[in-house]
Amino acid sequence: MLRRRRTVDPLEALSNGERGVLALMADGLSNSAIARRLHCSPKTVEKRTASMSRELRLPLTESEGRTDVNLRALAVLTFLRSAGFE
């Protein structure tokens, strides 16, 4: 069975900084490791992660459909799907 690719890439809504954080998340780096790699503060990584979550429309709270799902995992899955890994 063939799958149809998305016509809109959800990562297009992200800034370059947010995409950089997401790519490093997909590589398995922690927030502190991402901050060191990008030469920024851990707080900057947290802000970019929160912004990225809003842009990707990931559920942030239980009332939005998130229960025990890891936000980081959802973001990385979105990244991988966008890159063609399904």
PDB file of C-alpha atoms in Angstrom:
ATOM      1  CA  MET A   1       0.000   0.000   0.000  1.00  0.00           C
ATOM      2  CA  LEU A   2       1.352   3.423  -0.913  1.00  0.00           C
ATOM      3  CA  ARG A   3       1.344   6.284   1.520  1.00  0.00           C
ATOM      4  CA  ARG A   4       0.799   9.785   0.336  1.00  0.00           C
ATOM      5  CA  ARG A   5       3.372  12.297   1.603  1.00  0.00           C
ATOM      6  CA  ARG A   6       2.203  15.360   3.414  1.00  0.00           C
ATOM      7  CA  THR A   7       1.846  18.378   1.199  1.00  0.00           C
ATOM      8  CA  VAL A   8       2.842  20.749   3.998  1.00  0.00           C
ATOM      9  CA  ASP A   9       6.031  20.183   5.952  1.00  0.00           C
ATOM     10  CA  PRO A  10       5.320  21.027   9.618  1.00  0.00           C
ATOM     11  CA  LEU A  11       8.975  21.978  10.092  1.00  0.00           C
ATOM     12  CA  GLU A  12       8.592  24.916   7.710  1.00  0.00           C
ATOM     13  CA  ALA A  13       6.951  26.861  10.553  1.00  0.00           C
ATOM     14  CA  LEU A  14      10.090  26.542  12.709  1.00  0.00           C
ATOM     15  CA  SER A  15      12.893  29.056  12.940  1.00  0.00           C
ATOM     16  CA  ASN A  16      16.439  27.963  12.151  1.00  0.00           C
ATOM     17  CA  GLY A  17      17.202  27.899  15.889  1.00  0.00           C
ATOM     18  CA  GLU A  18      14.203  25.699  16.622  1.00  0.00           C
ATOM     19  CA  ARG A  19      15.132  23.341  13.781  1.00  0.00           C
ATOM     20  CA  GLY A  20      18.672  23.125  15.134  1.00  0.00           C
ATOM     21  CA  VAL A  21      17.434  22.197  18.599  1.00  0.00           C
ATOM     22  CA  LEU A  22      15.045  19.622  17.132  1.00  0.00           C
ATOM     23  CA  ALA A  23      17.766  18.017  14.995  1.00  0.00           C
ATOM     24  CA  LEU A  24      20.019  17.686  18.040  1.00  0.00           C
ATOM     25  CA  MET A  25      17.121  16.233  20.034  1.00  0.00           C
ATOM     26  CA  ALA A  26      16.698  13.654  17.286  1.00  0.00           C
ATOM     27  CA  ASP A  27      20.396  12.835  17.722  1.00  0.00           C
ATOM     28  CA  GLY A  28      19.618  12.043  21.370  1.00  0.00           C
ATOM     29  CA  LEU A  29      21.285  15.033  23.035  1.00  0.00           C
ATOM     30  CA  SER A  30      20.017  16.411  26.348  1.00  0.00           C
ATOM     31  CA  ASN A  31      19.087  20.076  26.730  1.00  0.00           C
ATOM     32  CA  SER A  32      22.403  20.848  28.426  1.00  0.00           C
ATOM     33  CA  ALA A  33      24.336  19.060  25.658  1.00  0.00           C
ATOM     34  CA  ILE A  34      22.335  20.961  23.021  1.00  0.00           C
ATOM     35  CA  ALA A  35      23.132  24.238  24.784  1.00  0.00           C
ATOM     36  CA  ARG A  36      26.853  23.444  24.769  1.00  0.00           C
ATOM     37  CA  ARG A  37      26.763  22.424  21.102  1.00  0.00           C
ATOM     38  CA  LEU A  38      24.878  25.579  20.067  1.00  0.00           C
ATOM     39  CA  HIS A  39      26.889  27.840  22.388  1.00  0.00           C
ATOM     40  CA  CYS A  40      23.801  29.120  24.167  1.00  0.00           C
ATOM     41  CA  SER A  41      22.253  28.794  27.602  1.00  0.00           C
ATOM     42  CA  PRO A  42      20.058  25.868  28.668  1.00  0.00           C
ATOM     43  CA  LYS A  43      17.281  28.439  29.165  1.00  0.00           C
ATOM     44  CA  THR A  44      17.522  29.345  25.465  1.00  0.00           C
ATOM     45  CA  VAL A  45      17.139  25.667  24.558  1.00  0.00           C
ATOM     46  CA  GLU A  46      14.062  25.441  26.809  1.00  0.00           C
ATOM     47  CA  LYS A  47      12.526  28.534  25.177  1.00  0.00           C
ATOM     48  CA  ARG A  48      13.178  27.187  21.683  1.00  0.00           C
ATOM     49  CA  THR A  49      11.701  23.827  22.687  1.00  0.00           C
ATOM     50  CA  ALA A  50       8.538  25.466  24.034  1.00  0.00           C
ATOM     51  CA  SER A  51       8.202  27.632  20.932  1.00  0.00           C
ATOM     52  CA  MET A  52       8.832  24.637  18.686  1.00  0.00           C
ATOM     53  CA  SER A  53       6.134  22.673  20.510  1.00  0.00           C
ATOM     54  CA  ARG A  54       3.623  25.458  19.905  1.00  0.00           C
ATOM     55  CA  GLU A  55       4.582  25.760  16.226  1.00  0.00           C
ATOM     56  CA  LEU A  56       4.267  21.994  15.702  1.00  0.00           C
ATOM     57  CA  ARG A  57       0.969  22.053  17.627  1.00  0.00           C
ATOM     58  CA  LEU A  58       2.074  19.334  19.997  1.00  0.00           C
ATOM     59  CA  PRO A  59      -0.197  18.772  23.009  1.00  0.00           C
ATOM     60  CA  LEU A  60       1.371  20.491  26.017  1.00  0.00           C
ATOM     61  CA  THR A  61      -1.087  19.457  28.726  1.00  0.00           C
ATOM     62  CA  GLU A  62      -3.484  16.642  29.532  1.00  0.00           C
ATOM     63  CA  SER A  63      -6.406  18.859  28.532  1.00  0.00           C
ATOM     64  CA  GLU A  64      -4.880  19.063  25.029  1.00  0.00           C
ATOM     65  CA  GLY A  65      -4.658  15.281  24.698  1.00  0.00           C
ATOM     66  CA  ARG A  66      -1.246  14.669  26.249  1.00  0.00           C
ATOM     67  CA  THR A  67      -1.192  12.161  29.062  1.00  0.00           C
ATOM     68  CA  ASP A  68       1.981  10.162  29.561  1.00  0.00           C
ATOM     69  CA  VAL A  69       3.479  10.898  26.134  1.00  0.00           C
ATOM     70  CA  ASN A  70       6.897  12.501  26.184  1.00  0.00           C
ATOM     71  CA  LEU A  71       6.889  15.878  24.426  1.00  0.00           C
ATOM     72  CA  ARG A  72      10.479  15.345  23.308  1.00  0.00           C
ATOM     73  CA  ALA A  73       9.483  12.042  21.672  1.00  0.00           C
ATOM     74  CA  LEU A  74       6.569  13.671  19.845  1.00  0.00           C
ATOM     75  CA  ALA A  75       8.843  16.407  18.510  1.00  0.00           C
ATOM     76  CA  VAL A  76      11.460  13.926  17.317  1.00  0.00           C
ATOM     77  CA  LEU A  77       8.804  11.771  15.633  1.00  0.00           C
ATOM     78  CA  THR A  78       7.547  14.847  13.790  1.00  0.00           C
ATOM     79  CA  PHE A  79      11.120  15.601  12.707  1.00  0.00           C
ATOM     80  CA  LEU A  80      11.710  12.053  11.477  1.00  0.00           C
ATOM     81  CA  ARG A  81       8.408  11.928   9.588  1.00  0.00           C
ATOM     82  CA  SER A  82       9.283  15.193   7.893  1.00  0.00           C
ATOM     83  CA  ALA A  83      12.630  13.712   6.864  1.00  0.00           C
ATOM     84  CA  GLY A  84      10.843  10.761   5.257  1.00  0.00           C
ATOM     85  CA  PHE A  85      11.278   8.134   7.983  1.00  0.00           C
ATOM     86  CA  GLU A  86       7.939   6.476   8.644  1.00  0.00           C
TER      87      GLU A  86
END
